[in-house]
XYZ file of C-alpha atoms in Angstrom:
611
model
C -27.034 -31.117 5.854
C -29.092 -31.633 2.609
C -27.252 -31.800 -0.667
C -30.158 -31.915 -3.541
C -28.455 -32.084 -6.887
C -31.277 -31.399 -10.300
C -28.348 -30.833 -12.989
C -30.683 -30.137 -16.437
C -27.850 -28.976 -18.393
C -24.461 -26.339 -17.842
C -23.039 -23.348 -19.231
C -19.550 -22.131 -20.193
C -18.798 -18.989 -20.437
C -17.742 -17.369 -23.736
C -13.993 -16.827 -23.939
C -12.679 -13.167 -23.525
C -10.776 -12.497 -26.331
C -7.718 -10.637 -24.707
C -5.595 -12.718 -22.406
C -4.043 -9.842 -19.826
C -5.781 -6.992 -18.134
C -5.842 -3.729 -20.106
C -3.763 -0.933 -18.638
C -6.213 2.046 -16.869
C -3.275 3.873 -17.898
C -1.807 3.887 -21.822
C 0.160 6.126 -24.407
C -2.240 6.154 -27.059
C 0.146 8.142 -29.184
C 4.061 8.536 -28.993
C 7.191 6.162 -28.926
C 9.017 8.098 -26.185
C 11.474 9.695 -28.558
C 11.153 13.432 -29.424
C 10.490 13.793 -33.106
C 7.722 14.885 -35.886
C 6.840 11.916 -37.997
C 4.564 9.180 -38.190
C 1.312 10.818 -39.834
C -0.847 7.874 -41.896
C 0.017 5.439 -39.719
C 0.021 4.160 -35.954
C -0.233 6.984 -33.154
C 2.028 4.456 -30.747
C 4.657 4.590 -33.424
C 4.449 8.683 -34.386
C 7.157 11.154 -32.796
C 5.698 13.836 -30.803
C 8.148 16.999 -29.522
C 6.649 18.190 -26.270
C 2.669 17.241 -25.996
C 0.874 20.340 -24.395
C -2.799 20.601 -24.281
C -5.524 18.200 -25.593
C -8.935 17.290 -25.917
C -11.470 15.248 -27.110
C -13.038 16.955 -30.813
C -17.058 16.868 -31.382
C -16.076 13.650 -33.429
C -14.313 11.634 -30.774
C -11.214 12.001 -32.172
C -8.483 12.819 -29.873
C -6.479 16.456 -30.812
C -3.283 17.854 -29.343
C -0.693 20.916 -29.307
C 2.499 19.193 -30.471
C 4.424 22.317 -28.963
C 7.817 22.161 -29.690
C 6.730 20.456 -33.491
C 4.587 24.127 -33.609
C 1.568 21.958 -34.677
C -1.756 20.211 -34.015
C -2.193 16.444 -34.514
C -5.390 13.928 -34.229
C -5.130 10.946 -33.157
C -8.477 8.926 -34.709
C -10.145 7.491 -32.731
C -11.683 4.581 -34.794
C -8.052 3.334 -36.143
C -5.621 5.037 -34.157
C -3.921 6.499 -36.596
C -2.201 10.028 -36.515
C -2.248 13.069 -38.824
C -1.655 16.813 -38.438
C -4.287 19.257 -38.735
C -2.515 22.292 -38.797
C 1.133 23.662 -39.394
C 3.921 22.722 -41.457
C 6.496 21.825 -38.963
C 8.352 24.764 -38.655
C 8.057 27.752 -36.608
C 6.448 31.135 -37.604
C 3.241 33.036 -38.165
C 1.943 33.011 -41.042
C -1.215 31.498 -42.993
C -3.814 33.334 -41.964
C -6.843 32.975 -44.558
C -4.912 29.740 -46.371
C -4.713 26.137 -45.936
C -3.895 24.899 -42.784
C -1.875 22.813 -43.606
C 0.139 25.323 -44.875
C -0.009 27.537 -41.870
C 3.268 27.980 -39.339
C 2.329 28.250 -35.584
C 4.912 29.160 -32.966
C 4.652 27.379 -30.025
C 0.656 26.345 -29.940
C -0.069 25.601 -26.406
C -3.593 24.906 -25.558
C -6.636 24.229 -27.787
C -10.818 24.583 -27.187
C -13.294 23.516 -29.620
C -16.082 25.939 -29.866
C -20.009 24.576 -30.025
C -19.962 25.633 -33.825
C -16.991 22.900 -34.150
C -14.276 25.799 -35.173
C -11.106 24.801 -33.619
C -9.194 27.501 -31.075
C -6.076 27.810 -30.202
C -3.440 30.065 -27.974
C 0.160 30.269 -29.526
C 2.721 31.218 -26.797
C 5.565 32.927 -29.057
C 3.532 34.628 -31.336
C 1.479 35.741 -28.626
C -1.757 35.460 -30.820
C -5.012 33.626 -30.272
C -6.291 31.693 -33.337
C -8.776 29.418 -35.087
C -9.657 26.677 -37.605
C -12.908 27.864 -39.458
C -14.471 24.459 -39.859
C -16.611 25.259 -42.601
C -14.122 27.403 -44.815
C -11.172 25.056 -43.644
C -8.834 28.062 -43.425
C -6.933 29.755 -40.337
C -7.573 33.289 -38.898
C -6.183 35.372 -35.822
C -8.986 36.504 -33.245
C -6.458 37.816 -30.741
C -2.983 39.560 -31.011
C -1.280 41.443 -33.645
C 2.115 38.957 -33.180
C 4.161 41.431 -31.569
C 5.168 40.811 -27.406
C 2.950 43.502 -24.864
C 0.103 44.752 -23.235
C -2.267 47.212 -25.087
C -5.451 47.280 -27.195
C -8.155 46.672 -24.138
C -11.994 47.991 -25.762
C -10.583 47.759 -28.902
C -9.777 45.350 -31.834
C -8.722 42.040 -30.687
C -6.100 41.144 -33.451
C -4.900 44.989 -32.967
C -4.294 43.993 -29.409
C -0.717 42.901 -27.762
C -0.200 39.732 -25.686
C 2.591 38.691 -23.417
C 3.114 35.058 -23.775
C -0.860 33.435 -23.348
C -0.723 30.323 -22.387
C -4.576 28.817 -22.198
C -7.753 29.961 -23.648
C -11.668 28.945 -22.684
C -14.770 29.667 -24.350
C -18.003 30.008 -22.595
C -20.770 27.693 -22.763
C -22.807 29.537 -25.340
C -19.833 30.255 -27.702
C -20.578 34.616 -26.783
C -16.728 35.069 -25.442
C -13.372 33.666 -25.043
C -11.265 33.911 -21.760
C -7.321 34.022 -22.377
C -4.569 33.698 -19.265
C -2.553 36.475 -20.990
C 0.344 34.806 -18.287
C 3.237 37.520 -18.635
C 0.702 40.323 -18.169
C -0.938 38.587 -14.905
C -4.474 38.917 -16.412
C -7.555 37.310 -18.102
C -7.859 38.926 -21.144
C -11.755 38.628 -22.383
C -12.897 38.634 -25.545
C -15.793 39.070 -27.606
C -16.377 36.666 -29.983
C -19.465 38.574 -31.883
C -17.664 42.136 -31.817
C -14.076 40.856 -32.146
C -13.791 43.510 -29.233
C -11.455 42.445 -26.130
C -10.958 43.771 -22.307
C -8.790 42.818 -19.774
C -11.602 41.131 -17.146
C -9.579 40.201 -14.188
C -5.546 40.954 -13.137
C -3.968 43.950 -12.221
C -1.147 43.333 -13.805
C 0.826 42.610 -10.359
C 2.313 39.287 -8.943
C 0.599 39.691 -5.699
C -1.222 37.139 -4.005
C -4.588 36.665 -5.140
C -7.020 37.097 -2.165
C -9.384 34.053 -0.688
C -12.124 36.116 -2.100
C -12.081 38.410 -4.630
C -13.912 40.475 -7.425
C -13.320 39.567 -11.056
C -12.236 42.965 -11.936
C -9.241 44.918 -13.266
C -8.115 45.792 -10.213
C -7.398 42.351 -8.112
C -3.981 40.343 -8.591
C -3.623 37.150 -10.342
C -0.393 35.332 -9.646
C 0.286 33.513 -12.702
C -3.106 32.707 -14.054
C -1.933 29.553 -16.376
C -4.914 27.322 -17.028
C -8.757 28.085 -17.166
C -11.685 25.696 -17.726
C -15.316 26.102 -17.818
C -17.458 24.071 -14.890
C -21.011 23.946 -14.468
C -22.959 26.862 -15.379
C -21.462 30.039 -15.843
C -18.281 29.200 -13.628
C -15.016 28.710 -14.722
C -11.545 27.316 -12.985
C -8.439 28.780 -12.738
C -5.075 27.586 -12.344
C -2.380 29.937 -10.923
C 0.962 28.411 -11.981
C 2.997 30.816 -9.367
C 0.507 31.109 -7.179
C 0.218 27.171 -7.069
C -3.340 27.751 -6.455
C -6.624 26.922 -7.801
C -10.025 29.785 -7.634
C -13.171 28.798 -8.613
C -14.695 31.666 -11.125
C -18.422 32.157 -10.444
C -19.503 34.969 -13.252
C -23.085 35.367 -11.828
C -21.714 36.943 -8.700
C -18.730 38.789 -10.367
C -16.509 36.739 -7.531
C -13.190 34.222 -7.287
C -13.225 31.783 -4.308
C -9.793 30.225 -3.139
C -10.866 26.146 -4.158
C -7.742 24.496 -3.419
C -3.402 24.842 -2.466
C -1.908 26.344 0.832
C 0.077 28.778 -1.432
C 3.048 26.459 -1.056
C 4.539 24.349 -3.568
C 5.212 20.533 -2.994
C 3.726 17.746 -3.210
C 1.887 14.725 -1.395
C 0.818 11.675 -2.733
C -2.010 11.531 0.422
C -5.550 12.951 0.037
C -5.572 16.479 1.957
C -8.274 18.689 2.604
C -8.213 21.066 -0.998
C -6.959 24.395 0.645
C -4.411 22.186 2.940
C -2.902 20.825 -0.169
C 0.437 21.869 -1.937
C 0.306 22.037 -5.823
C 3.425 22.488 -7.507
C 3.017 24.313 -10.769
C -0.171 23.188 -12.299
C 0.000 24.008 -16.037
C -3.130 22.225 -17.116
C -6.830 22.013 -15.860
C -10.393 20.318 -16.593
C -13.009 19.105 -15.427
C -15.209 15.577 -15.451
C -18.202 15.643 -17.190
C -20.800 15.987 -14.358
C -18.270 18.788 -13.046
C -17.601 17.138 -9.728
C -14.322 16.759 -10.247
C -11.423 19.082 -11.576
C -8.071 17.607 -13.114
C -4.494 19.320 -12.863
C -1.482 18.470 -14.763
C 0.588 18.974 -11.486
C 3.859 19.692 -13.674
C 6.525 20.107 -11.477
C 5.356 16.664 -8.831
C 4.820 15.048 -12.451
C 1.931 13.723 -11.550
C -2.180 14.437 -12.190
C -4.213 15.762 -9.265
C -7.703 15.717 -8.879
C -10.530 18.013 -5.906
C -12.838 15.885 -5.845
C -16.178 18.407 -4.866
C -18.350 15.538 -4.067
C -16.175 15.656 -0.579
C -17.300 18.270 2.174
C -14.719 20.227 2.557
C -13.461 19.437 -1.006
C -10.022 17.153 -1.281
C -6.651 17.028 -3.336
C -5.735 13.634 -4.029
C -3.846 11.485 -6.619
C -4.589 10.577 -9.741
C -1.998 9.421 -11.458
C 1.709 9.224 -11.429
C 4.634 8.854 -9.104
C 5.459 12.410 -7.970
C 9.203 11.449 -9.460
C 10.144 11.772 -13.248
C 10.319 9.152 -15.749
C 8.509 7.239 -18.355
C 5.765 4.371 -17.363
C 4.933 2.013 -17.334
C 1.280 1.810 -18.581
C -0.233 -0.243 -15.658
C -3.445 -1.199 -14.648
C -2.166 0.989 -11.529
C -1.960 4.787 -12.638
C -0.019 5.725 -9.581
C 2.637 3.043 -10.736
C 3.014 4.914 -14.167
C 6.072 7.616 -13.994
C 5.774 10.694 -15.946
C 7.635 13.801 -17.286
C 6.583 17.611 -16.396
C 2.765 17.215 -18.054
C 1.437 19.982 -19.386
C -2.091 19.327 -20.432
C -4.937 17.112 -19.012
C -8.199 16.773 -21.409
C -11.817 14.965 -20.672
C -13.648 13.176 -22.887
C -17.141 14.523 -21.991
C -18.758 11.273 -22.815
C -17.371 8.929 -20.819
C -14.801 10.588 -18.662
C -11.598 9.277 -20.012
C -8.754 11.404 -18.919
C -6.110 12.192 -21.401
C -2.920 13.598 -20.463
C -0.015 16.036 -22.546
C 3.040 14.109 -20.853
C 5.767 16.439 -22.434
C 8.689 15.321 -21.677
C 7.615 11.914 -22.083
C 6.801 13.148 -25.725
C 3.462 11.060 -25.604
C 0.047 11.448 -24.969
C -1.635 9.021 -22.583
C -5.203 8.066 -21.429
C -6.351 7.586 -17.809
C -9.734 5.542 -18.105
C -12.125 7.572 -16.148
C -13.629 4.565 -14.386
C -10.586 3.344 -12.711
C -9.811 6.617 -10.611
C -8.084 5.445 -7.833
C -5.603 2.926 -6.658
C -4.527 -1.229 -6.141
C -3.872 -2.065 -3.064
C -3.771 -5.262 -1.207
C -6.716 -6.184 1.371
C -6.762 -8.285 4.196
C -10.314 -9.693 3.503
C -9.316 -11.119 0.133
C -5.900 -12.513 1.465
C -3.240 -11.322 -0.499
C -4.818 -11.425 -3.548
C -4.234 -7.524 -5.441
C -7.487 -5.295 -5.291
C -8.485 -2.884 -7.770
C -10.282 0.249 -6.173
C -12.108 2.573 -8.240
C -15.373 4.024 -9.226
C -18.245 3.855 -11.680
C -20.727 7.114 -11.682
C -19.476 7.575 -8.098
C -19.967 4.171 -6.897
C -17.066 1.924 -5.216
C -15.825 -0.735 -6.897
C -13.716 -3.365 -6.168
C -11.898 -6.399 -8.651
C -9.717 -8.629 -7.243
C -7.282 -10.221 -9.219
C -5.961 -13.784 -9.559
C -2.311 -14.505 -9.487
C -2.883 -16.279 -13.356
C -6.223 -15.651 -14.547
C -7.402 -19.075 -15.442
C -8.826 -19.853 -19.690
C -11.441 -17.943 -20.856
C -11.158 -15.311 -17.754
C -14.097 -16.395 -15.847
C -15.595 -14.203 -12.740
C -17.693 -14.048 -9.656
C -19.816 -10.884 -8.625
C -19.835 -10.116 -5.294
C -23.666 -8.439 -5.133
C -23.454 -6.863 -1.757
C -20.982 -7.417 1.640
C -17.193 -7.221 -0.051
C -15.013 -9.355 2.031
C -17.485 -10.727 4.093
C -17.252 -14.719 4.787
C -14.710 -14.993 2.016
C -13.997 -18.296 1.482
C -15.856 -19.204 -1.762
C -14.160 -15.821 -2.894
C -10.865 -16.890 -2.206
C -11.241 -20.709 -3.633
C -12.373 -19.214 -7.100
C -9.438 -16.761 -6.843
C -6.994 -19.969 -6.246
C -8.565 -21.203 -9.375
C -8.288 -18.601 -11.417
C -11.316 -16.450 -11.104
C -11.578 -12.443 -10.854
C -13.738 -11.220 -8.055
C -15.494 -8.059 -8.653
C -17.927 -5.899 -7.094
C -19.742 -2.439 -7.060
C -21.516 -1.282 -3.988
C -25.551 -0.977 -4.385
C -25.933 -0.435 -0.748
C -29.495 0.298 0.522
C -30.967 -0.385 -3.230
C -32.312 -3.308 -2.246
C -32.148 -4.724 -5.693
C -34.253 -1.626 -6.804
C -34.169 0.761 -10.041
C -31.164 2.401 -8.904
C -29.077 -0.956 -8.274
C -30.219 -2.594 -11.861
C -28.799 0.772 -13.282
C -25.612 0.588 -11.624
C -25.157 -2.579 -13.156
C -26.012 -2.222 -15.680
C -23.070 0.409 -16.550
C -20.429 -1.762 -14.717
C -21.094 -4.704 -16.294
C -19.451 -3.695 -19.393
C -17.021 -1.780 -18.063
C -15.277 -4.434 -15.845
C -15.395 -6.537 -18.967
C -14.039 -4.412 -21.088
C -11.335 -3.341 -18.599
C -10.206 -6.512 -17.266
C -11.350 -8.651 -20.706
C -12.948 -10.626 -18.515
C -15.639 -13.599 -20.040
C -19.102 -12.371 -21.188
C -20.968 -14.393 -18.179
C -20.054 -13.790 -14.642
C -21.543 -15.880 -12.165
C -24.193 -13.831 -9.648
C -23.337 -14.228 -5.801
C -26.161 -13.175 -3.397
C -25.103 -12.769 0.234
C -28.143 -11.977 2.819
C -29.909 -8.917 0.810
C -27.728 -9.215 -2.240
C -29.659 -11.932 -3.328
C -32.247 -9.156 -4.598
C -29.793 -7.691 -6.730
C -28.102 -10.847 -8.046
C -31.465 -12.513 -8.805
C -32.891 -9.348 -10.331
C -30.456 -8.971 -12.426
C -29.859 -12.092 -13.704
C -33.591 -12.496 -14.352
C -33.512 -9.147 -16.407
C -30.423 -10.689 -18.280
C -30.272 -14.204 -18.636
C -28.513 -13.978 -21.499
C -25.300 -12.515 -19.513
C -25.209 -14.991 -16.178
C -23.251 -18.208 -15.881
C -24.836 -19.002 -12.986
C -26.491 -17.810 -9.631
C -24.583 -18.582 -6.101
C -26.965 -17.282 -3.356
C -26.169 -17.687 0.535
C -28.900 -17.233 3.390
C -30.323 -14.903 0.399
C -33.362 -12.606 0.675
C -35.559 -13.146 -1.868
C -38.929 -11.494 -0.425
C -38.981 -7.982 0.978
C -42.107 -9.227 2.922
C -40.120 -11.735 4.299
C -37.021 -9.072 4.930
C -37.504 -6.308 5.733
C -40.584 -5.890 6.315
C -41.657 -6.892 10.016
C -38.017 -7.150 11.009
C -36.270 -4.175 10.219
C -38.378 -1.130 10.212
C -35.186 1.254 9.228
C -34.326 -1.185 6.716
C -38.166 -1.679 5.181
C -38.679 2.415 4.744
C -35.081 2.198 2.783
C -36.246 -0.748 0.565
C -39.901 1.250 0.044
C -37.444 4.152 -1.164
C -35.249 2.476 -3.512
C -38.389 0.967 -4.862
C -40.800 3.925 -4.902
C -43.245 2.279 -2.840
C -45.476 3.399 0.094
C -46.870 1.218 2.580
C -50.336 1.460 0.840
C -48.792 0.656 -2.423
C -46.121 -2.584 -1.197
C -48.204 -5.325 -2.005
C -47.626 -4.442 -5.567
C -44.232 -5.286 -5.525
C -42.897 -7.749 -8.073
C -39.453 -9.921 -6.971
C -37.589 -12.766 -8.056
C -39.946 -15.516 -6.761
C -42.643 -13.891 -8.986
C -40.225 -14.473 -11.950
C -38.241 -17.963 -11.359
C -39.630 -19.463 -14.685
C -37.129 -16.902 -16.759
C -34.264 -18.511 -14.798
C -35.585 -22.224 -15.718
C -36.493 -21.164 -19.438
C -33.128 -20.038 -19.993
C -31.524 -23.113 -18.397
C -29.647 -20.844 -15.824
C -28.017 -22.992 -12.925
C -28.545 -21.945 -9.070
C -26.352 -23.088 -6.287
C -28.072 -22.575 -2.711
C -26.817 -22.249 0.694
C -28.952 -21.547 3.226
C -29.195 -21.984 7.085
C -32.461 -24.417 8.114
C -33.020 -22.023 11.505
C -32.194 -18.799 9.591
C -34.144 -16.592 11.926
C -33.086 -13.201 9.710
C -33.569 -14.156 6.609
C -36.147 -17.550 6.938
C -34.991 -20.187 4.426
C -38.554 -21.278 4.012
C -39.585 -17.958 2.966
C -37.022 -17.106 0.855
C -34.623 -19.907 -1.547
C -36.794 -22.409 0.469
C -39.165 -21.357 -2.065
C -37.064 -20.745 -5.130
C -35.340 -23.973 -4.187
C -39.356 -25.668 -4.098
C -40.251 -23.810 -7.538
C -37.031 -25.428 -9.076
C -37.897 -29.248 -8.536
C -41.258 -28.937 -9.172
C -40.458 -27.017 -13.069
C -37.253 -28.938 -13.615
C -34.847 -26.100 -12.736
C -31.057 -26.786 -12.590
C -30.421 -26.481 -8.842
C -27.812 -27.472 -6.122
C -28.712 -26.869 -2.812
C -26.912 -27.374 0.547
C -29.068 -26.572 3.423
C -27.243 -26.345 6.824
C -29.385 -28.189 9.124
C -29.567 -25.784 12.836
C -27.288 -23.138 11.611
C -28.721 -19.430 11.397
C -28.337 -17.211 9.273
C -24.061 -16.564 9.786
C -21.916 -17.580 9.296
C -22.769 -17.340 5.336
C -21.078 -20.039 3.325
C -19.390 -23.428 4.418
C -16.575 -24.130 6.436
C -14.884 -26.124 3.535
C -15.761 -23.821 0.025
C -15.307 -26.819 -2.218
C -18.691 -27.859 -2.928
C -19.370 -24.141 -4.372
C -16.308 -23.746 -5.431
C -16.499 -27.057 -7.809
C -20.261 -26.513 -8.935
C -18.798 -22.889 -10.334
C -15.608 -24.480 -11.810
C -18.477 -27.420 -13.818
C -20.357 -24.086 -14.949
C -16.989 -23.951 -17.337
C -17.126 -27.142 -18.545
C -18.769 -28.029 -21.932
């Protein structure tokens, strides 16, 4: 072996200011106790009666139907502090063209914001449909005359009666609202310009709603609960009896059976979407690139997701238990109990999930970016893995039994699991692994992007230190080099093993799949190649910026040549001054990656900490 040590001068990494992992599930307003006080000050120490539906307002803020209070709160979202928006506290109807503030609601169960920024909402037991005029700041009835029925289709909406609506949706250019008028069995439409409203779909029977159907007056709903609005003219719909879900396509005039057998239950296991059992879902939405819709799954207490991305489309869990009870928040979702939810609400920014627990009486937040599960993996020992996803990519953090000062981590590039040991020393010590799968980028536009968008997330999420060190295994060395070279001012330091650092050198002229894949990612053509750019073009960025690089490499690499890859970073280095270590295994090929015995990487990251 050859150990060459060229130490110009080490970096420590900044030290995270929180000292525990943040929960990817929280109450963000509510103390557990069913109440109605706390506005002016903390959200977390506010009574709530009964959360129901909620979403995200054109301001950020977070706003929800405090049912059983008969009012709507905010929860801000630059202090956190609580405050109702409208109703007194008391039940009633009354304060139409007033202050609302001054306003009593009766039961408010679901609310929609519509693109002018007026605020909608459905009232249950005064079986009305109403709004917040944002400009005048005063309250006014669209739908319903208050009194318990069905009449009024083609004519005046406020003449109209309503049996109990429970959820409301307004299309995507503001033209129309859709209301599950629930104790009729119908969709109610109506028409925001002409105040005019129809029934659009439901017969009016409990029948079962067939696989395929017309939206029309004359085919069965079975409890139509919850409607949202997906991509385009389409629209979801919930059936709460029916324990269903139908996908609403309004440029064909058709429903399509999405998702549940038909029979209630529950299973905590991914199914196939029209395999699955639903049991009661109350509240729907969907992510903001639509390929996902979220149920409140009241009766399993629990939040489901079909996931469309998935041919055929799947039903799995999101968060909760599938038993009733109260928490905890946990950086595990499915570890965190809760009570017959009601309402599930998307921020359409960055996909945070927030959730009406009723009987919880809070209001919690799912962030978007940890969908999914820990579990423990064999290739990380028994160290607990976080599995998720960033803008559909896996991603993977291990966690250390006691994170060690300042939170350092390692990024596993490419190859999760594989050859370990280095990973596992660091997580001895104290050191997060974490990881999100570039596969077949080869370092390319696509891969810088994806990092760029987890690195702050993982940080944020796990308040882990501002500079991870970069590990490079076999073709993750393009990506970890890259990277680092675009932003110096975010690496500790760079650990690459039998690392590719030329795509003339790999792919090209060994792997013929692999080489029209890395021509891809890059948006090259074989007549254009030669005009690629790669780390070995830009090394001095690396030695400017006083970035260390550890190096192990086998001397008869026959994959991945050592001589035309860190052979030649490792050459650049000594001759500029760089701040290198390099072990080079004299005979080996190119696996097994890393050494037998970690230590020597293991201690050159654990000096990268050291002032």
């Amino acid at each position: 072996m050859k150990f060459i040590f060229s130490i110009i001068s080490l970096f420590f990494a900044a030290e995270a200011t929180g000292q525990s992992h943040k929960p990817a599930i929280s109450t963000v307003a509510g103390g557990g106790v069913a109440g109605y006080s706390g506005d002016g000050g903390p959200a977390l120490a506010a009574r709530l009666d009964n959360p129901f539906g909620v979403v995200v307002a054109p301001d950020g803020d977070i706003v929800f139907c405090d049912t059983n209070n008969h009012v709507i709160r905010s929860i801000s979202r630059k202090d956190g502090k609580i405050r109702t928006l409208v109703g007194t506290g008391k039940a009633g109807y009354s304060g139409d063209g007033g202050d609302p503030l001054e306003a009593q609601l009766n039961e408010p169960y679901e609310i929609r914001y519509h693109p002018s920024g007026d605020l909608y909402w459905v009232e249950r037991l005064s079986h009305t449909v109403r709004k917040l005029d944002a400009r005048a700041n005063t309250i006014e009835t669209v739908a319903g005359n208050g009194e318990q029925g069905f009449s009024g289709d083609r004519g005046a909406g406020v003449e109209a009666t309503l049996n109990q609506p429970h959820s409301i949706v307004i299309s995507r250019d503001g033209s129309f609202l859709l209301i599950c008028d629930i104790r009729n069995q119908r969709i109610r439409k109506l028409d925001l310009g002409r105040g005019v409203i129809d029934t659009w779909c439901g017969d009016g029977s409990k029948k079962e709603t067939p696989a395929i159907a017309n939206i029309s007056s004359d085919t069965p709903l079975k409890g139509p609960r919850a409607l949202c609005r997906g991509a385009g003219n389409t629209f979801y719909l919930a059936l709460r009896e029916g324990n269903q879900v139908f996908r609403i396509d309004q440029d064909v005039g058709k429903l399509y059976h999405l998702a549940g057998s038909g029979v209630k239950g529950f299973h905590a296991q991914a199914r196939p979407a029209l395999e699955s059992e639903l049991s009661g879902p109350k509240g729907i939405d969907c992510s903001p690139d639509f390929s996902r819709i979220y149920l409140a799954d009241t009766e399993s207490h629990t939040v489901r997701a079909i996931d469309l991305r998935q041919t055929p489309p799947i039903v799995s869990l999101i968060a909760g238990t599938g038993k009733k009870g109260d928490g905890p928040d946990t950086l595990d979702p499915l570890g965190c109990a809760m009570a017959r939810l009601h309402g599930v609400g998307v921020d359409p920014v960055n996909g945070d999930l927030y959730i009406g627990d009723s009987e919880t009486h809070k209001v919690r937040k799912v962030t978007q970016y940890f969908e999914g599960k820990a579990e423990a993996t064999k290739t990380l020992g028994d160290f607990k893995t976080f599995v998720f996803e960033v803008n559909g990519r896996k991603c993977r953090v291990a966690l250390p039994d006691e994170a060690a000062p300042g939170r350092p981590w390692i990024w596993r590039c490419r190859f999760w699991g594989a050859f370990p040991s280095v990973d596992l020393g660091l997580l001895k010590r104290g050191w997060h692994v974490a990881f999100i799968d570039v596969s077949n980028e080869f370092g390319g536009p696509k891969a810088m992007e994806a990092f760029d968008a987890f690195y702050p997330m993982v940080r944020e999420r796990f308040s882990l230190a501002e500079k991870p060190v970069m590990e490079g295994f076999s073709r993750g060395g393009l990506p970890a080099a890259l990277w680092s070279i675009n932003n110096p001012e975010k690496v500790l330091g760079i650990y690459l093993d039998a690392a590719v650092m030329d795509i003339y050198s790999w792919p090209r002229g060994r792997s013929d799949q692999n080489w029209q894949r890395c021509l891809k990612a890059w948006g090259l053509s074989e007549g254009n190649s030669d005009s690629w750019e790669g780390p070995l073009d830009q090394l001095q960025i690396l030695i400017d910026r006083k970035i260390p690089v550890m190096i192990v490499a086998g001397g008869d690499d026959k994959v991945v040549p050592y001589v035309e890859n860190t052979g030649k970073l490792e050459s650049f280095f000594l001759e500029n001054g760089g701040n290198l270590t390099a072990v080079v295994k004299a005979g080996a090929g190119h696996h097994p990656h890393s050494l037998h015995d970690p230590s020597t990487v293991v201690e050159w990251a654990e000096t990268l900490l050291r002032p």
